[in-house]
Amino acid sequence: MDIQYVDTYELTRAGQEVHGQAPIDQFERLIEDLPEQADTMVSWTVKGEMDSFGQRFLRVHVKAAPMLECQRCMKPFEWPVDSHNRLEVVNSEAALNVDDAADADPDDAIIERILGSQRLDVLALVEDEIILSLPYVPKHDVCTLLSEPLEEEPDGDLARPSPFAVLGQLKKD
Ligand SMILES: [Zn+2]
């Protein structure tokens, strides 16, 4: 399914959900400063919502597996992204910049806003979500450059899903 644009009015009014997939190489802004990417897909879901006050929201879920460069050893490694976000859809540029931090619910204090559109570039939205989820200074969790020689993994670790299992899920739907 090749969706590039969505109508935020339609989506939020109807509570619709759209989803899609695209090769990570297609996200040029994302990968311009990254090392060579593996052949992975970015998958996303965007669901419209309207609350009882008529406020409209988009729930965005993005899964991706970009390759980053470890800033210690300069080797590429996979950074799994599984990002959930809720964006408020507003009607005007002015509403984008309203400072309501003072009276906002603490839980919603950092809610992001986007401008409603009949032609919202959903892939750009997805790309932003991935970019925002990248670490400022990418590093291996355990970088071989600094760590001791690898100890034997305790048995308990075998229960963890491998990165390849996650990849398999990405490719499935
Ligand atoms: Zn490293």
mmCIF file of C-alpha atoms and ligand atoms in Angstrom:
data_model
loop_
_atom_site.group_PDB
_atom_site.id
_atom_site.type_symbol
_atom_site.label_atom_id
_atom_site.label_comp_id
_atom_site.label_asym_id
_atom_site.label_seq_id
_atom_site.Cartn_x
_atom_site.Cartn_y
_atom_site.Cartn_z
ATOM 1 C CA MET A 1 0.000 0.000 0.000
ATOM 2 C CA ASP A 2 1.536 3.276 -1.096
ATOM 3 C CA ILE A 3 0.028 6.055 0.953
ATOM 4 C CA GLN A 4 1.812 9.369 0.843
ATOM 5 C CA TYR A 5 -0.876 11.847 1.894
ATOM 6 C CA VAL A 6 -3.771 11.700 4.336
ATOM 7 C CA ASP A 7 -6.699 14.001 5.052
ATOM 8 C CA THR A 8 -6.460 14.768 8.771
ATOM 9 C CA TYR A 9 -10.053 16.073 8.873
ATOM 10 C CA GLU A 10 -11.436 12.874 7.431
ATOM 11 C CA LEU A 11 -9.168 10.690 9.532
ATOM 12 C CA THR A 12 -10.085 12.322 12.849
ATOM 13 C CA ARG A 13 -13.790 12.681 12.082
ATOM 14 C CA ALA A 14 -14.166 9.058 11.151
ATOM 15 C CA GLY A 15 -11.638 7.683 13.650
ATOM 16 C CA GLN A 16 -9.929 6.033 10.734
ATOM 17 C CA GLU A 17 -6.621 4.273 10.745
ATOM 18 C CA VAL A 18 -4.205 4.072 7.860
ATOM 19 C CA HIS A 19 -0.967 2.181 7.664
ATOM 20 C CA GLY A 20 1.815 1.544 5.247
ATOM 21 C CA GLN A 21 5.391 0.546 4.685
ATOM 22 C CA ALA A 22 8.273 2.053 2.808
ATOM 23 C CA PRO A 23 11.930 1.103 2.322
ATOM 24 C CA ILE A 24 14.154 3.043 4.695
ATOM 25 C CA ASP A 25 16.236 4.308 1.766
ATOM 26 C CA GLN A 26 13.249 6.360 0.698
ATOM 27 C CA PHE A 27 13.595 8.636 3.747
ATOM 28 C CA GLU A 28 16.327 10.893 2.433
ATOM 29 C CA ARG A 29 16.312 13.423 5.264
ATOM 30 C CA LEU A 30 16.673 10.609 7.773
ATOM 31 C CA ILE A 31 19.528 8.791 6.114
ATOM 32 C CA GLU A 32 21.578 11.675 4.745
ATOM 33 C CA ASP A 33 23.913 11.686 7.764
ATOM 34 C CA LEU A 34 23.674 7.985 8.538
ATOM 35 C CA PRO A 35 25.910 5.149 7.362
ATOM 36 C CA GLU A 36 24.769 2.774 4.655
ATOM 37 C CA GLN A 37 21.388 1.309 5.531
ATOM 38 C CA ALA A 38 20.426 -2.323 5.650
ATOM 39 C CA ASP A 39 17.578 -3.377 3.407
ATOM 40 C CA THR A 40 14.836 -2.773 5.972
ATOM 41 C CA MET A 41 11.330 -1.386 5.845
ATOM 42 C CA VAL A 42 9.761 1.382 7.867
ATOM 43 C CA SER A 43 6.217 0.521 8.905
ATOM 44 C CA TRP A 44 3.742 2.981 10.322
ATOM 45 C CA THR A 45 0.192 3.414 11.510
ATOM 46 C CA VAL A 46 -1.685 6.692 11.862
ATOM 47 C CA LYS A 47 -5.043 6.721 13.617
ATOM 48 C CA GLY A 48 -7.372 9.683 13.877
ATOM 49 C CA GLU A 49 -9.213 10.474 17.110
ATOM 50 C CA MET A 50 -11.593 13.116 18.344
ATOM 51 C CA ASP A 51 -12.264 13.594 22.049
ATOM 52 C CA SER A 52 -15.508 14.726 23.657
ATOM 53 C CA PHE A 53 -14.349 18.363 23.482
ATOM 54 C CA GLY A 54 -13.918 18.175 19.735
ATOM 55 C CA GLN A 55 -10.138 18.212 19.975
ATOM 56 C CA ARG A 56 -8.582 16.153 17.252
ATOM 57 C CA PHE A 57 -5.532 13.935 17.539
ATOM 58 C CA LEU A 58 -3.405 11.634 15.473
ATOM 59 C CA ARG A 59 -1.856 8.608 17.070
ATOM 60 C CA VAL A 60 1.313 7.731 15.246
ATOM 61 C CA HIS A 61 3.134 4.443 15.576
ATOM 62 C CA VAL A 62 6.378 3.966 13.704
ATOM 63 C CA LYS A 63 8.680 0.954 13.533
ATOM 64 C CA ALA A 64 12.025 1.114 11.836
ATOM 65 C CA ALA A 65 15.538 -0.270 12.087
ATOM 66 C CA PRO A 66 17.955 2.448 10.974
ATOM 67 C CA MET A 67 21.682 1.801 10.980
ATOM 68 C CA LEU A 68 23.632 4.335 13.024
ATOM 69 C CA GLU A 69 27.344 4.798 13.469
ATOM 70 C CA CYS A 70 28.733 4.165 16.944
ATOM 71 C CA GLN A 71 30.633 7.279 17.986
ATOM 72 C CA ARG A 72 33.141 5.238 19.983
ATOM 73 C CA CYS A 73 34.217 2.558 17.532
ATOM 74 C CA MET A 74 32.782 4.141 14.354
ATOM 75 C CA LYS A 75 31.117 0.876 13.361
ATOM 76 C CA PRO A 76 27.514 0.736 12.162
ATOM 77 C CA PHE A 77 24.872 -0.797 14.381
ATOM 78 C CA GLU A 78 21.129 -1.217 14.239
ATOM 79 C CA TRP A 79 18.953 1.106 16.322
ATOM 80 C CA PRO A 80 15.451 -0.363 16.644
ATOM 81 C CA VAL A 81 12.748 2.293 16.667
ATOM 82 C CA ASP A 82 9.281 1.512 18.016
ATOM 83 C CA SER A 83 7.811 4.913 18.587
ATOM 84 C CA HIS A 84 4.320 5.854 19.750
ATOM 85 C CA ASN A 85 3.262 9.472 19.703
ATOM 86 C CA ARG A 86 0.049 11.458 19.966
ATOM 87 C CA LEU A 87 -0.174 14.713 18.070
ATOM 88 C CA GLU A 88 -2.860 17.331 18.421
ATOM 89 C CA VAL A 89 -4.272 18.514 15.119
ATOM 90 C CA VAL A 90 -4.959 22.263 15.049
ATOM 91 C CA ASN A 91 -6.602 24.497 12.471
ATOM 92 C CA SER A 92 -4.261 27.442 12.215
ATOM 93 C CA GLU A 93 -0.612 28.395 12.323
ATOM 94 C CA ALA A 94 -1.438 30.601 15.309
ATOM 95 C CA ALA A 95 -2.775 27.629 17.258
ATOM 96 C CA LEU A 96 0.456 25.772 16.633
ATOM 97 C CA ASN A 97 2.315 28.237 18.802
ATOM 98 C CA VAL A 98 -0.133 28.770 21.628
ATOM 99 C CA ASP A 99 1.684 28.555 24.917
ATOM 100 C CA ASP A 100 -0.662 26.681 27.172
ATOM 101 C CA ALA A 101 2.007 25.091 29.332
ATOM 102 C CA ALA A 102 0.677 26.976 32.337
ATOM 103 C CA ASP A 103 -2.759 25.386 32.407
ATOM 104 C CA ALA A 104 -1.946 22.115 30.688
ATOM 105 C CA ASP A 105 -2.429 18.768 32.318
ATOM 106 C CA PRO A 106 1.062 17.668 33.377
ATOM 107 C CA ASP A 107 0.614 14.456 31.417
ATOM 108 C CA ASP A 108 -0.082 16.405 28.264
ATOM 109 C CA ALA A 109 2.436 19.155 28.851
ATOM 110 C CA ILE A 110 4.674 18.203 25.979
ATOM 111 C CA ILE A 111 2.024 17.292 23.449
ATOM 112 C CA GLU A 112 3.069 18.232 19.948
ATOM 113 C CA ARG A 113 0.796 19.948 17.496
ATOM 114 C CA ILE A 114 0.506 19.709 13.769
ATOM 115 C CA LEU A 115 -1.504 21.743 11.333
ATOM 116 C CA GLY A 116 -4.565 20.006 9.964
ATOM 117 C CA SER A 117 -4.529 19.400 6.231
ATOM 118 C CA GLN A 118 -6.467 17.616 3.553
ATOM 119 C CA ARG A 119 -3.099 16.601 2.189
ATOM 120 C CA LEU A 120 -0.803 15.866 5.094
ATOM 121 C CA ASP A 121 2.482 14.330 3.989
ATOM 122 C CA VAL A 122 2.332 11.279 6.191
ATOM 123 C CA LEU A 123 5.748 9.996 5.161
ATOM 124 C CA ALA A 124 7.323 13.280 6.264
ATOM 125 C CA LEU A 125 5.518 12.895 9.585
ATOM 126 C CA VAL A 126 6.831 9.359 9.945
ATOM 127 C CA GLU A 127 10.313 10.542 9.025
ATOM 128 C CA ASP A 128 10.172 13.221 11.742
ATOM 129 C CA GLU A 129 9.148 10.625 14.312
ATOM 130 C CA ILE A 130 12.144 8.456 13.458
ATOM 131 C CA ILE A 131 14.560 11.390 13.463
ATOM 132 C CA LEU A 132 13.282 12.483 16.882
ATOM 133 C CA SER A 133 13.809 9.004 18.286
ATOM 134 C CA LEU A 134 17.478 8.831 17.306
ATOM 135 C CA PRO A 135 20.058 9.293 20.058
ATOM 136 C CA TYR A 136 22.046 12.508 19.996
ATOM 137 C CA VAL A 137 25.300 10.584 20.278
ATOM 138 C CA PRO A 138 24.788 7.046 18.964
ATOM 139 C CA LYS A 139 26.774 4.393 20.805
ATOM 140 C CA HIS A 140 26.729 0.637 21.148
ATOM 141 C CA ASP A 141 25.131 -0.421 24.438
ATOM 142 C CA VAL A 142 28.246 -2.479 24.926
ATOM 143 C CA CYS A 143 30.930 -1.156 22.667
ATOM 144 C CA THR A 144 33.730 -3.620 21.981
ATOM 145 C CA LEU A 145 36.225 -0.791 21.816
ATOM 146 C CA LEU A 146 35.958 -0.130 25.542
ATOM 147 C CA SER A 147 34.528 -3.260 27.086
ATOM 148 C CA GLU A 148 36.347 -6.279 28.434
ATOM 149 C CA PRO A 149 36.404 -9.395 26.277
ATOM 150 C CA LEU A 150 32.826 -10.679 26.098
ATOM 151 C CA GLU A 151 31.783 -12.897 28.953
ATOM 152 C CA GLU A 152 29.593 -15.875 28.305
ATOM 153 C CA GLU A 153 25.999 -14.831 28.143
ATOM 154 C CA PRO A 154 23.959 -16.077 31.084
ATOM 155 C CA ASP A 155 21.174 -18.462 30.103
ATOM 156 C CA GLY A 156 18.504 -15.919 30.942
ATOM 157 C CA ASP A 157 19.546 -13.770 28.029
ATOM 158 C CA LEU A 158 18.536 -16.447 25.565
ATOM 159 C CA ALA A 159 14.912 -15.575 26.211
ATOM 160 C CA ARG A 160 15.311 -12.110 24.721
ATOM 161 C CA PRO A 161 13.986 -11.719 21.200
ATOM 162 C CA SER A 162 16.764 -11.323 18.706
ATOM 163 C CA PRO A 163 16.900 -8.220 16.509
ATOM 164 C CA PHE A 164 16.167 -10.507 13.596
ATOM 165 C CA ALA A 165 12.848 -11.539 15.096
ATOM 166 C CA VAL A 166 11.906 -7.876 15.232
ATOM 167 C CA LEU A 167 12.955 -7.435 11.625
ATOM 168 C CA GLY A 168 10.824 -10.386 10.644
ATOM 169 C CA GLN A 169 7.819 -8.686 12.186
ATOM 170 C CA LEU A 170 8.560 -5.483 10.343
ATOM 171 C CA LYS A 171 8.522 -7.285 7.053
ATOM 172 C CA LYS A 172 5.421 -9.316 7.745
ATOM 173 C CA ASP A 173 2.547 -6.935 7.138
HETATM 174 ZN ZN ZN B 1 30.884 0.830 19.239
#
